XYZ file of C-alpha atoms in Angstrom:
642
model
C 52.193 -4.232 -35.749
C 49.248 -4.172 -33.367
C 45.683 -3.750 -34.463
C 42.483 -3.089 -32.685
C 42.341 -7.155 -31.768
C 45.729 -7.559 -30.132
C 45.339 -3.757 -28.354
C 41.958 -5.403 -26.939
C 43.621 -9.057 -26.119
C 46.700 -6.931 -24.394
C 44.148 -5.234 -22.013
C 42.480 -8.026 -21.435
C 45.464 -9.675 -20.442
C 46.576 -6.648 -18.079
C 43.000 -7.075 -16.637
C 43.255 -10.683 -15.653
C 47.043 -9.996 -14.229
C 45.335 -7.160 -11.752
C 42.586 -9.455 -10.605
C 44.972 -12.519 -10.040
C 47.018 -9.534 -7.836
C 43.644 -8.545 -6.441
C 42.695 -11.942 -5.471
C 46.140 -12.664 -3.765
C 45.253 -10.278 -1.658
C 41.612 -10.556 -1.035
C 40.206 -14.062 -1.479
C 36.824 -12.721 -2.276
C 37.512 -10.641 -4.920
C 38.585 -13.380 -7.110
C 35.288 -15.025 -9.101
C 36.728 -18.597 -8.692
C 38.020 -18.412 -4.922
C 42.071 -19.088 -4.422
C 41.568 -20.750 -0.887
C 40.944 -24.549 -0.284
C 37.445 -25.992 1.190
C 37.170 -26.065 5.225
C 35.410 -29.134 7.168
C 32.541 -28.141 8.048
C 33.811 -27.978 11.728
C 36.627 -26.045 10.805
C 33.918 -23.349 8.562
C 31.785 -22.743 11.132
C 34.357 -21.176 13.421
C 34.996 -18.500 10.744
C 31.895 -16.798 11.066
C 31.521 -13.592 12.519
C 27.732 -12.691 14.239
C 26.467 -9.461 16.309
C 27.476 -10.471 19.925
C 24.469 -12.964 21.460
C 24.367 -14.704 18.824
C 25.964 -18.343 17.240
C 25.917 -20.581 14.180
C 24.815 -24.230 14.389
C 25.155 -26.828 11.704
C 22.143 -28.407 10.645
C 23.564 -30.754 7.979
C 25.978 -30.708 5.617
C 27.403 -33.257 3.064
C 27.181 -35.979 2.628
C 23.894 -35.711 3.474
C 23.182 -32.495 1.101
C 25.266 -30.843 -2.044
C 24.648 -27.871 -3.331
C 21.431 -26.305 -1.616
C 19.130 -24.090 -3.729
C 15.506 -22.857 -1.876
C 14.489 -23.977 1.745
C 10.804 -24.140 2.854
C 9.307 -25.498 6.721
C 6.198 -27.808 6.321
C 3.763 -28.267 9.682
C 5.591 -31.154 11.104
C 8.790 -28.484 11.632
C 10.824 -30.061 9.061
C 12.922 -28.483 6.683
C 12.819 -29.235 2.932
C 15.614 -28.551 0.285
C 16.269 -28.735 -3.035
C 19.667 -29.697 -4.163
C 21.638 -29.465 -7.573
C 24.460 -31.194 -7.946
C 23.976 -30.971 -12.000
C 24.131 -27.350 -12.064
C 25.500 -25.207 -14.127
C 24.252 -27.834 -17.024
C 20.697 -29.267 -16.855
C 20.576 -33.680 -17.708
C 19.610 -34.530 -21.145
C 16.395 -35.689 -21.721
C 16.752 -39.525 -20.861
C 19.899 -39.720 -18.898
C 20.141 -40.070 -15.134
C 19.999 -36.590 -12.986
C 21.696 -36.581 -9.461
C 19.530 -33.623 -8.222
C 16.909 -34.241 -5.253
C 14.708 -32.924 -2.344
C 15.610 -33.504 0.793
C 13.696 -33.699 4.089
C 15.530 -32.667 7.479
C 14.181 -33.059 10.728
C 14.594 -34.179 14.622
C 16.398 -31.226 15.196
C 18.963 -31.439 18.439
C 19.395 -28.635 20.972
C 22.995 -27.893 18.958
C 21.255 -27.283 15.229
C 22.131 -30.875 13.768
C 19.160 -32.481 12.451
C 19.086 -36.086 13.169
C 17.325 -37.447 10.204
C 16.943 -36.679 6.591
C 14.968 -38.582 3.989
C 14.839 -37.940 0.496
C 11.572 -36.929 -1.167
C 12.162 -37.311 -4.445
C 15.378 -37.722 -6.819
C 16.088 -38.457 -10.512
C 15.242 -34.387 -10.423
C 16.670 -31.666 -13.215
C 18.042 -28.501 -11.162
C 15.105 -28.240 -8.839
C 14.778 -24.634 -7.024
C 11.406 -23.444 -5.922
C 9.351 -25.932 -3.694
C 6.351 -25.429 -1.660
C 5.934 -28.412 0.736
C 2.228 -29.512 2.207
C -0.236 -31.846 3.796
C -2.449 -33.991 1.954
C -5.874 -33.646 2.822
C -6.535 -37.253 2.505
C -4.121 -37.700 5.616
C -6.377 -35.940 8.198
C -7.903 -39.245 9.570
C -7.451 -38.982 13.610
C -4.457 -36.140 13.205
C -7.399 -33.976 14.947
C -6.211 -35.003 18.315
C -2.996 -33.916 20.272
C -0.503 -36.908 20.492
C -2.080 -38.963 17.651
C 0.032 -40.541 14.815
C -2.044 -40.031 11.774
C -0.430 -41.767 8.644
C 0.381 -38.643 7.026
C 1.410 -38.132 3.275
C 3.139 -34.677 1.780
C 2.431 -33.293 -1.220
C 5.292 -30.526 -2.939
C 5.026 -28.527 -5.430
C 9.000 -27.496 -6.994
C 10.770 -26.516 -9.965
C 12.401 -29.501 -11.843
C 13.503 -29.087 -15.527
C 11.237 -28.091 -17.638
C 7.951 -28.017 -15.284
C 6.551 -26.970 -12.287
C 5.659 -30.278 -10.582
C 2.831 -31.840 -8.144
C 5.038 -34.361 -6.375
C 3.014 -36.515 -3.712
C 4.023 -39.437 -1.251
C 0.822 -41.689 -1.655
C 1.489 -44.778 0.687
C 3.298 -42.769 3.559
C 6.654 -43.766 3.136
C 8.245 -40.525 2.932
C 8.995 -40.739 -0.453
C 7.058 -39.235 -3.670
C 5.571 -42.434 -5.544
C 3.222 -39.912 -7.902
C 4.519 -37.222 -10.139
C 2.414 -34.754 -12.647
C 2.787 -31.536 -14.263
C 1.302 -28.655 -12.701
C 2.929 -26.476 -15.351
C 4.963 -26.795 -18.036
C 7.537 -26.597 -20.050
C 8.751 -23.719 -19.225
C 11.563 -21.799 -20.186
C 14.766 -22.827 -19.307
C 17.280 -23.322 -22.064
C 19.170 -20.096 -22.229
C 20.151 -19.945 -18.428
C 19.932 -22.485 -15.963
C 20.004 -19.884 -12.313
C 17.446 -17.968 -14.517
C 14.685 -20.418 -13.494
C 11.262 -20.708 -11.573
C 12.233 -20.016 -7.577
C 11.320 -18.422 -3.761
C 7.811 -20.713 -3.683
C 5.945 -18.509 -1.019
C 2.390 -19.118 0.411
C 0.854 -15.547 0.069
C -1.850 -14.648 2.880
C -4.367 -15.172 0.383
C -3.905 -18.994 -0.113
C -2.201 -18.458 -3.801
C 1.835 -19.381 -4.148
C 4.176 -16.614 -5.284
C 6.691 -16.825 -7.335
C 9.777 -15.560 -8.636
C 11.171 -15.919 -12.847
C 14.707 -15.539 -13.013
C 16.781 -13.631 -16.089
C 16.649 -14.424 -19.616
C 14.205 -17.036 -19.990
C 10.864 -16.993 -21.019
C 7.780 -18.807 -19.956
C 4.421 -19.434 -20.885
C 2.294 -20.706 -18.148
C -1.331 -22.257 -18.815
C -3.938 -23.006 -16.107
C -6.523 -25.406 -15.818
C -8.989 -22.389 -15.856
C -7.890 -21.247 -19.227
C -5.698 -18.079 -17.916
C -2.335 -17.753 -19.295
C 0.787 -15.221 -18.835
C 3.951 -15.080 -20.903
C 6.715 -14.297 -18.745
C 10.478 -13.130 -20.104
C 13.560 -13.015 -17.959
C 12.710 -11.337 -14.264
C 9.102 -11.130 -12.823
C 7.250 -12.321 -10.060
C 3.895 -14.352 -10.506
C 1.088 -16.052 -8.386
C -0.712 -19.726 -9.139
C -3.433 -21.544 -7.154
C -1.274 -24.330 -5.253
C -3.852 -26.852 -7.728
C -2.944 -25.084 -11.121
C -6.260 -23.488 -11.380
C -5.040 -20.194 -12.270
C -2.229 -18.782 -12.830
C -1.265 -14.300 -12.854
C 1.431 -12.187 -13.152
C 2.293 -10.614 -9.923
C 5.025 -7.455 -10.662
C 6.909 -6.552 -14.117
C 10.575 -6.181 -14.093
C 14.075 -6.734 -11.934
C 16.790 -8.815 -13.510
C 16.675 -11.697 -11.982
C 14.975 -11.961 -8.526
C 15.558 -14.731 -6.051
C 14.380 -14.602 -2.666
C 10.737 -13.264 -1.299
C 9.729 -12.366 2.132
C 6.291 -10.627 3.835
C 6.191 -8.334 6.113
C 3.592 -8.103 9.116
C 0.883 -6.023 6.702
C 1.350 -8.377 3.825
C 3.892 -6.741 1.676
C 6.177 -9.138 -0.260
C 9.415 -8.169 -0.749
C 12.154 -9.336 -3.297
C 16.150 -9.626 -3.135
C 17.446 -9.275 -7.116
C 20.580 -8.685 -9.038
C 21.629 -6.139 -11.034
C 19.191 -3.726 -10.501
C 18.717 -2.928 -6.762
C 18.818 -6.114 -3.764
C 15.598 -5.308 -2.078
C 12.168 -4.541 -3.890
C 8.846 -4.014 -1.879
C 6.140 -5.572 -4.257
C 3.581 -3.283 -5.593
C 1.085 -5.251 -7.137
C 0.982 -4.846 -10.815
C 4.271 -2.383 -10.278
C 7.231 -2.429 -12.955
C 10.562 -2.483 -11.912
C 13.796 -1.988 -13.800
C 15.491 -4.368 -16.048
C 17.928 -4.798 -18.511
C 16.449 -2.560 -21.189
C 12.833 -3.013 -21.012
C 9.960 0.148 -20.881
C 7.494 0.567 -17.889
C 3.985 0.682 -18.901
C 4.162 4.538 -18.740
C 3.346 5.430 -15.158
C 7.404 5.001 -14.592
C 9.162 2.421 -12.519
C 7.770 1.504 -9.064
C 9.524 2.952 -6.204
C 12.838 1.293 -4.653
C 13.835 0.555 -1.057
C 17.522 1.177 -0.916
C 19.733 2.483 -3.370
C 22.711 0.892 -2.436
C 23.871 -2.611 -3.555
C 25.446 -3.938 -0.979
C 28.665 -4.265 -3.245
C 27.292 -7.376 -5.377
C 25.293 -8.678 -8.540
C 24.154 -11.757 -7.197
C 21.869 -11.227 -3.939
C 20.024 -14.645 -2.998
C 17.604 -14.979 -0.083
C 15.767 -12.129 2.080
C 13.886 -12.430 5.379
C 12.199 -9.623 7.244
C 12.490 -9.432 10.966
C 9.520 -9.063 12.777
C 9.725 -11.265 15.768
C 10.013 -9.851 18.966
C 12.023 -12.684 20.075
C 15.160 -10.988 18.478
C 16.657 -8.032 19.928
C 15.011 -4.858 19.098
C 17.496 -3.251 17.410
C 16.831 -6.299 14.922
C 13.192 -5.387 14.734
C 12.051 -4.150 11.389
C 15.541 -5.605 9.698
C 16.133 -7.213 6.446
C 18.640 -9.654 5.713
C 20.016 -10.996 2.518
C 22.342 -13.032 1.348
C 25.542 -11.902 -0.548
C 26.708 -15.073 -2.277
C 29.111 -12.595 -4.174
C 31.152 -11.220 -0.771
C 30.253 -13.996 1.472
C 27.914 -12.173 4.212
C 24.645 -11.599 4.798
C 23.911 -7.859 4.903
C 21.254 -6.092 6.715
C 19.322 -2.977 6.345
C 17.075 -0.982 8.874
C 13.841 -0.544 7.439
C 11.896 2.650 8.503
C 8.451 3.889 6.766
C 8.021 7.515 5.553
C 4.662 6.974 5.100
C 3.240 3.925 3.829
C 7.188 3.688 1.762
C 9.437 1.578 3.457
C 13.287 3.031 3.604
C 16.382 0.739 3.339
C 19.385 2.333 6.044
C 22.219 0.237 5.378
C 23.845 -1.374 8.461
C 26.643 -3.328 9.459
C 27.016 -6.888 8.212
C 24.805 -9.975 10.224
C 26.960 -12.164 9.492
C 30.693 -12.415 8.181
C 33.073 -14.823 7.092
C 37.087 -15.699 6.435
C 35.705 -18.570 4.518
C 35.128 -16.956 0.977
C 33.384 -20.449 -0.044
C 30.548 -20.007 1.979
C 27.620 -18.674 -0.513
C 24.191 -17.758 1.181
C 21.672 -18.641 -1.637
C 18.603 -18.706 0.661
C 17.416 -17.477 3.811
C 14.043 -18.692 5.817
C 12.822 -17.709 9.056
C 12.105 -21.214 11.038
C 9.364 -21.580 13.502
C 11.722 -21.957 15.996
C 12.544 -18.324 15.864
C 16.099 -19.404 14.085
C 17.347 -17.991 11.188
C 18.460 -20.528 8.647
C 20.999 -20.646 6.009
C 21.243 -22.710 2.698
C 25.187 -22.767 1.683
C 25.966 -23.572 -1.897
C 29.496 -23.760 -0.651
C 31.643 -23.491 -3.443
C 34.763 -22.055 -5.469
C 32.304 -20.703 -7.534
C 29.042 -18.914 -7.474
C 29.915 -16.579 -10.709
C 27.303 -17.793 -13.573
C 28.410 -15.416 -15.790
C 31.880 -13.993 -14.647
C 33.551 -17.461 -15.005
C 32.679 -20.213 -17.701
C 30.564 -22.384 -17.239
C 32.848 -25.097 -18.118
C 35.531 -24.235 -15.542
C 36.630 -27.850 -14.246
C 36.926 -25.497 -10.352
C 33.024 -25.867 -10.001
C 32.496 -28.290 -6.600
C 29.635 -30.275 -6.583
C 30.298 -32.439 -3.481
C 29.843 -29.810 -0.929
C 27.004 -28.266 0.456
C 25.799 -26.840 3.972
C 22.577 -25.838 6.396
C 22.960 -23.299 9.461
C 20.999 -21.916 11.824
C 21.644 -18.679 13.717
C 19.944 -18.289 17.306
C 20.660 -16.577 20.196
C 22.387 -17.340 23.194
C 19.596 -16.765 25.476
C 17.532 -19.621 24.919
C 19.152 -21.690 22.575
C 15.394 -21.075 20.413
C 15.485 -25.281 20.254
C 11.561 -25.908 18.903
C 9.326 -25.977 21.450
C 9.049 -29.480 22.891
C 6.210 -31.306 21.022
C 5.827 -28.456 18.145
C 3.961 -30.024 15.582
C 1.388 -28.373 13.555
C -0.150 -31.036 12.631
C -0.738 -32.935 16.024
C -2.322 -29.649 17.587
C -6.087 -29.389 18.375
C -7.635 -27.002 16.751
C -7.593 -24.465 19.795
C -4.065 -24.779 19.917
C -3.764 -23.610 16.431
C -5.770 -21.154 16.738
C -3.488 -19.994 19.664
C -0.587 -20.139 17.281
C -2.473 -17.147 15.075
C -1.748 -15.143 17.861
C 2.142 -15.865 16.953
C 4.620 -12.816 16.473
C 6.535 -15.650 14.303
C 5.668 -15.466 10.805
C 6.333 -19.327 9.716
C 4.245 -20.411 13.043
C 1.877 -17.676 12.132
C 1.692 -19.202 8.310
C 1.286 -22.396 8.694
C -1.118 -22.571 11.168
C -3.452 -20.935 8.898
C -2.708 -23.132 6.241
C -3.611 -26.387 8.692
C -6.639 -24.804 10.222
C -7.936 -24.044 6.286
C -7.195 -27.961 6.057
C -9.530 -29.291 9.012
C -11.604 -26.081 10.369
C -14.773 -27.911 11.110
C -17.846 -26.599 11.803
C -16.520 -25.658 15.279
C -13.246 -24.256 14.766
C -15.366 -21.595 11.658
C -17.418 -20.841 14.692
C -14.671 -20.031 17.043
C -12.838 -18.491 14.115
C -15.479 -15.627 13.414
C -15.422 -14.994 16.943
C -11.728 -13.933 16.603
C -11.884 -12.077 13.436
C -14.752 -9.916 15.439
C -12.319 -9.238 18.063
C -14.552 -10.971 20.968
C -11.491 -12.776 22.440
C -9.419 -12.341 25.056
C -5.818 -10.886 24.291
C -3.307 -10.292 26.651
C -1.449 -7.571 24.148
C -2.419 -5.154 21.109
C -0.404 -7.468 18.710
C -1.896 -11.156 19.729
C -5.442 -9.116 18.622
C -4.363 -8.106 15.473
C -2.513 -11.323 14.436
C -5.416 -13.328 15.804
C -8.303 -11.523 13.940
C -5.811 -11.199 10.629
C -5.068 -14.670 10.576
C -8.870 -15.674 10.995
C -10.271 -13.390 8.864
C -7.162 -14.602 6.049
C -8.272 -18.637 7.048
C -12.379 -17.378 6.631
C -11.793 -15.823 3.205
C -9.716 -19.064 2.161
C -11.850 -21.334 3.303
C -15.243 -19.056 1.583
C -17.080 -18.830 4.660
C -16.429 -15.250 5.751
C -19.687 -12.894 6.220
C -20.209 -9.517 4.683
C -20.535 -7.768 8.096
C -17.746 -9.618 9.836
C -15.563 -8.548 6.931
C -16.663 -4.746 6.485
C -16.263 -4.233 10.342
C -12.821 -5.174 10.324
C -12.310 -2.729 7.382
C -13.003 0.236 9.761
C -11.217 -1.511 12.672
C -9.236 0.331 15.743
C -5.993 -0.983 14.513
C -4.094 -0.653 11.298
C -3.008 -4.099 10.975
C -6.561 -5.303 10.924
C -7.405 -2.980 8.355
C -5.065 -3.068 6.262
C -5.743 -6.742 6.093
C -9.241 -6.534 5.980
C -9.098 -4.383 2.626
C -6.637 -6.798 1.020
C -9.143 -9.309 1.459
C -11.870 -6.749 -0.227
C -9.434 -6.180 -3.102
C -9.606 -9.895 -3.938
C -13.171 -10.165 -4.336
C -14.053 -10.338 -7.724
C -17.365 -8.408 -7.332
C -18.237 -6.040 -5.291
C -21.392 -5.280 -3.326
C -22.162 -1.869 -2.678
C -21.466 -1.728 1.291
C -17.698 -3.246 0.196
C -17.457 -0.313 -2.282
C -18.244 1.857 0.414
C -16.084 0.713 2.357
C -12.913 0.841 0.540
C -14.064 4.224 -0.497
C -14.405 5.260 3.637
C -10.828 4.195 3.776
C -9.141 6.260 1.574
C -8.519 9.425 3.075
C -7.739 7.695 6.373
C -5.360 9.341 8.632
C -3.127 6.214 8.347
C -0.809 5.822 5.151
C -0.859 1.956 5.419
C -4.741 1.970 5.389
C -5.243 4.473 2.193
C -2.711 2.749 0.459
C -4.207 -0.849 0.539
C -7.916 1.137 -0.274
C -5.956 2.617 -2.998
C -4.560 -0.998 -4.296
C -8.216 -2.442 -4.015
C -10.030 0.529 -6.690
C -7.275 -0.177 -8.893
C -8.717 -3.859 -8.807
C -12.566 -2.717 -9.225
C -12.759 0.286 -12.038
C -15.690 2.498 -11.751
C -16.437 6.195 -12.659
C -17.063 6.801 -9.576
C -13.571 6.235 -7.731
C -12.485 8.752 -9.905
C -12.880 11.321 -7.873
C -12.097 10.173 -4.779
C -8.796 8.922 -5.924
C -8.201 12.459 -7.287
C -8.887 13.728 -4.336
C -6.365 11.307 -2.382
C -3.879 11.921 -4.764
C -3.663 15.775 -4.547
C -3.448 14.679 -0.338
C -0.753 12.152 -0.627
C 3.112 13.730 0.795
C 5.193 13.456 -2.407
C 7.828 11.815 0.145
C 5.368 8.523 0.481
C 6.456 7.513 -2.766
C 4.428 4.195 -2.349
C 1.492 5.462 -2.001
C 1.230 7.728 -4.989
C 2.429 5.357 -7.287
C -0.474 3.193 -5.857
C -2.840 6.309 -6.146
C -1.464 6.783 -9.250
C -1.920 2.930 -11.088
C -5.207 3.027 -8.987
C -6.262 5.888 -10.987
C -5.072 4.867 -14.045
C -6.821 1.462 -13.694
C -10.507 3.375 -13.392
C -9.724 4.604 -17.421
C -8.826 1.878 -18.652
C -12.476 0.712 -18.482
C -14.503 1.439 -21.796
C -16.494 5.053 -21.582
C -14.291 6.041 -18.194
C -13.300 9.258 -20.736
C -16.342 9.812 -21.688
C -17.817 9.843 -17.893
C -15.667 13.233 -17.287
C -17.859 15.460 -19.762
C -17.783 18.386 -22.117
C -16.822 20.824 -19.346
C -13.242 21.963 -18.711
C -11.789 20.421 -15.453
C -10.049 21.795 -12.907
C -6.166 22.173 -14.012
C -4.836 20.362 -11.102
C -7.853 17.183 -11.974
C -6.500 17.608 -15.628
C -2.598 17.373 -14.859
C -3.124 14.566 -12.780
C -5.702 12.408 -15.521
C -3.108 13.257 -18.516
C -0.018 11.978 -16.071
C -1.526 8.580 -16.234
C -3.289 8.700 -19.483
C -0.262 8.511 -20.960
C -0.008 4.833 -20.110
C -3.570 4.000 -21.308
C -3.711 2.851 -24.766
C -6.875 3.875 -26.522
C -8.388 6.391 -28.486
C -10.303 8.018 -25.618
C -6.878 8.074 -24.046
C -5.191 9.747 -26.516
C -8.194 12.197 -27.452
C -7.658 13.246 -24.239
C -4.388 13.839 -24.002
C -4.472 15.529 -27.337
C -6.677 18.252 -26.015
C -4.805 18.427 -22.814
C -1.788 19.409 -24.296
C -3.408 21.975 -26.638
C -5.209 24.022 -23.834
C -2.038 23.177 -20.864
C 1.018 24.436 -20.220
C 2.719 21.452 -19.906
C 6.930 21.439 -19.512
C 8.398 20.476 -22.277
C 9.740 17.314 -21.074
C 6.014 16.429 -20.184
């Protein structure tokens, strides 16, 4: 006789007979893949790229197993973490196989010609954030010296975020200490601390991965408390430490765009998130904070649940039908999909397009994606029968953890080898100021990161020059990303003027702008002339430039953005969804502030100011909050819904 147990065990059964079926016939639907491993050699001729284009193996194993997160440092080299001990994290006090990795000397044909390893004896290492010492800038001023240089890192290792650092020069870290830590790790081990990103601003960004939770402390005394997915932001010295965005399942992957935006890949909920700061995002089960759920991209998910790696192409050395793309990787189907991103408004729109990249190989599993300074794209490969954490068991003997591969993708026209004697480090200080005026993000990054290193008194003079715009360009865009990328190294290094600053706030170009008023928001306090400012911006013509005005009020509450963000909101197209949820938390933000209720008077307001103060009221816990909503919804005729 069967009962509800052996009805349930029965369908199970008939289940797992139609996905064996399924998988006979297609290898990637199966969650532990039927075919065998391919050599390398014999892998990269199953990949299928837009025509101009080809694959190139960097490295594979046994020089690297089981990739994680990528990142380029100045000297062009790229860094890795590895995980050979994943699914199941070392006991305290036994040996750990897990390790970065440093690859470099990069031949015309992809394959790196040396690797060294960093650091080893680590526990499932992810995020890493690699960078120069500043006690190695001894005679690395000069073109074609060789400075002793030592690297600091700073990467994920069970259970802390680490400050790894090579002290003698050797290559290798000799010096070890907890930046923070412990952090949450015990309940899922791909649910972990990941995508280490050097924001514009000089902090690191973050992503927190499902179903853990974290408590990070900083040296300052701030603190967050972090469960399952989020994004976050910490000084690169532990000094402080904020929460970035609420919400996704479990992100993994973060990218910028040319105006700053960072954008997520995540699972579960939708593959590509533009960051609002402060935004919430969906998750499995949790509120928003009552203003709703930030805005979405695309609405498609690319047929998956796991989505690892994003980059946004904004290089004009790709083909312009690239331009404006974003790539992630499926490590679910095996592919890296790409969407055409177009702007209604300030909101950035997901079209989804054919595949970048395909394979027969159903092994291959893209878990992260960087664009190199080269102009490459490149390609960590978990390579595996198995990428499922949760759709097979984590005991299933199948997992390989003896495989592992690098790519890069380029195209056929030049072969995008680096430039013959790129090094960050070795350039003068006029050549990296040059390399500001770079289309290519990474170059573009990390030249601002050396020249906030070693700007001397010089270089801060020639640096002001170019955020005032007195240089000579020879196009619109080496303007903007010179003046951006000074006024960005300025700010970071705390030497950029008032005036400088507030001209390039009402600047020509968006770009500048837009940049300009980021770097307003982050001032703690403002003078008047900033408020002003920030306040001139807001019913700009240009979405871009209200919306980042509109992000830096929510930063800086005062009665008197009140109306002025009232006034923007009842502007704003409904269709620029981004910018009225910014308008929106902006506005919110200026009641939050004790007496903000009280500023608005006795008098009836206009129904149209009143509708628009209850919508985000409703997320502002206090009395005077819910005073006022109490009233509203007495004298309103509110739906019902509402």
């Amino acid at each position: 006789m069967f009962n509800r147990y052996s009805i349930s065990f029965a369908f199970l059964a008939v289940v797992a007979c139609a996905a064996l079926a399924l998988a006979a016939e297609d290898p990637f639907a199966a969650g532990v893949r039927t075919t065998e491993p391919l050599a390398p050699a014999e892998q990269q001729k199953t990949f299928k790229l837009p025509p101009g284009f080809e694959i190139q193996l960097i490295a594979a194993e046994p020089d690297l197993r089981k990739p994680m997160n990528m990142a380029f440092d100045a000297s062009g080299r790229l860094w890795i973490t590895e995980s050979r001990e994943y699914p199941f994290a070392a006991k305290p006090g036994e040996p750990s196989r897990d390790s970065i990795r440093i690859f470099s000397d990069f031949g015309p044909n992809g394959r790196a010609g040396k690797m060294t390893v960093f650091a080893d004896g680590l526990n499932i290492p992810i995020g890493l954030y690699p960078f120069r010492s500043p006690s190695s800038l001894t005679n690395a001023v000069t073109r074609g010296a060789k400075p002793a240089l030592t690297w600091k890192c700073i990467a994920w290792s069970i259970p802390n975020i680490w400050l790894m650092e090579d002290t003698d020069g050797d290559g290798k870290a000799d010096k070890r200490e907890v930046l923070f830590g412990p952090l949450g790790w015990e309940k899922d081990t791909h649910g972990n601390q990941a995508s280490f990103r050097r924001g514009l601003d000089g902090w690191i960004y973050a992503t927190h991965g499902f179903n853990n939770t974290s408590t990070f402390k900083a040296k300052d005394g701030s603190s967050i408390t972090i469960n399952s997915g989020n994004t976050y932001r910490f000084r690169p010295d532990g000094s402080r430490v904020e929460q970035h965005t609420w919400g996704q399942v479990n992100p993994f992957g973060m990218c910028m765009d040319p105006l700053g935006n960072f954008y997520t890949a995540d699972c579960h909920s939708s593959p590509i998130y533009q960051l609002v700061r402060g935004g919430y995002y969906p998750s499995f089960g949790k509120p928003h904070d009552g203003l709703g759920y930030a805005p979405t991209v695309i609405q498609h998910s690319h047929g998956s649940t796991a989505i690892g790696g994003i980059v946004y192409l904004s290089d004009p050395g790709w083909p312009p039908e690239f331009r404006d793309n974003i790539l992630v990787g499926n490590v679910m189907t095996s592919r890296l999909n790409r969407d055409q991103i177009t702007f209604n408004g300030s909101s950035p729109k997901g079209k989804e397009l054919a595949d970048f990249l395909t394979t027969t190989d159903p092994w291959f599993r893209p878990v992260d994606l960087q664009y190199g300074p080269d102009g490459a794209l490149y390609i960590a490969d978990f390579y595996n029968r198995i990428i499922g954490h949760y759709e097979v068991p984590l005991t299933h003997p199948g997992r390989d953890r003896e495989r592992g591969r690098l790519w890069r993708v380029v195209h056929r026209k030049d072969q995008l080898a680096l430039p013959k004697g790129f090094n960050i480090v070795t350039a003068s200080s006029d050549e990296l100021i040059s390399n500001l005026m770079s289309r290519n993000p990474t170059r573009h990054s990390l030249a601002m990161s050396e020249l906030e290193l070693r700007a001397d008194a010089r270089t801060i003079d020639t640096l002001k020059q170019a955020a005032r715009g007195l240089w000579h360009f020879r196009q619109r865009d080496d303007r903007d990303g010179l003046m951006t990328g000074a006024l960005w190294v300025l700010h970071r290094r705390g030497v950029l003027d008032s005036e400088t600053l507030l001209n390039a706030a009402s600047d020509r170009d968006t770009a500048v702008r837009v940049h300009a008023l980021r770097i307003l928001a982050e001032i703690t306090v403002w003078k008047p002339a900033a408020a002003r400012a920030v306040l001139d911006a807001l019913p700009a013509a240009d979405p871009f430039v209200q919306r980042a005005a509109a992000e830096a009020l929510g930063l800086h509450p005062d009665a008197a953005h009140v109306a002025p963000l009232l006034a923007a909101l009842r502007a704003a197209p409904a269709a620029d969804a981004h910018l009225v949820y910014v308008l929106r938390r902006a506005l919110r933000e200026q009641f939050r502030a004790p007496g903000a209720f009280a500023n608005l008077g006795d008098k009836p307001l206009p129904e149209a100011e009143a509708r628009a103060i209850a919508d985000v009221a409703a997320s502002v816990a206090t009395p005077d909050a819910a005073a006022f909503l109490f009233r509203h919804i007495r004298s309103a005729n509110e739906p019902t819904e509402t």
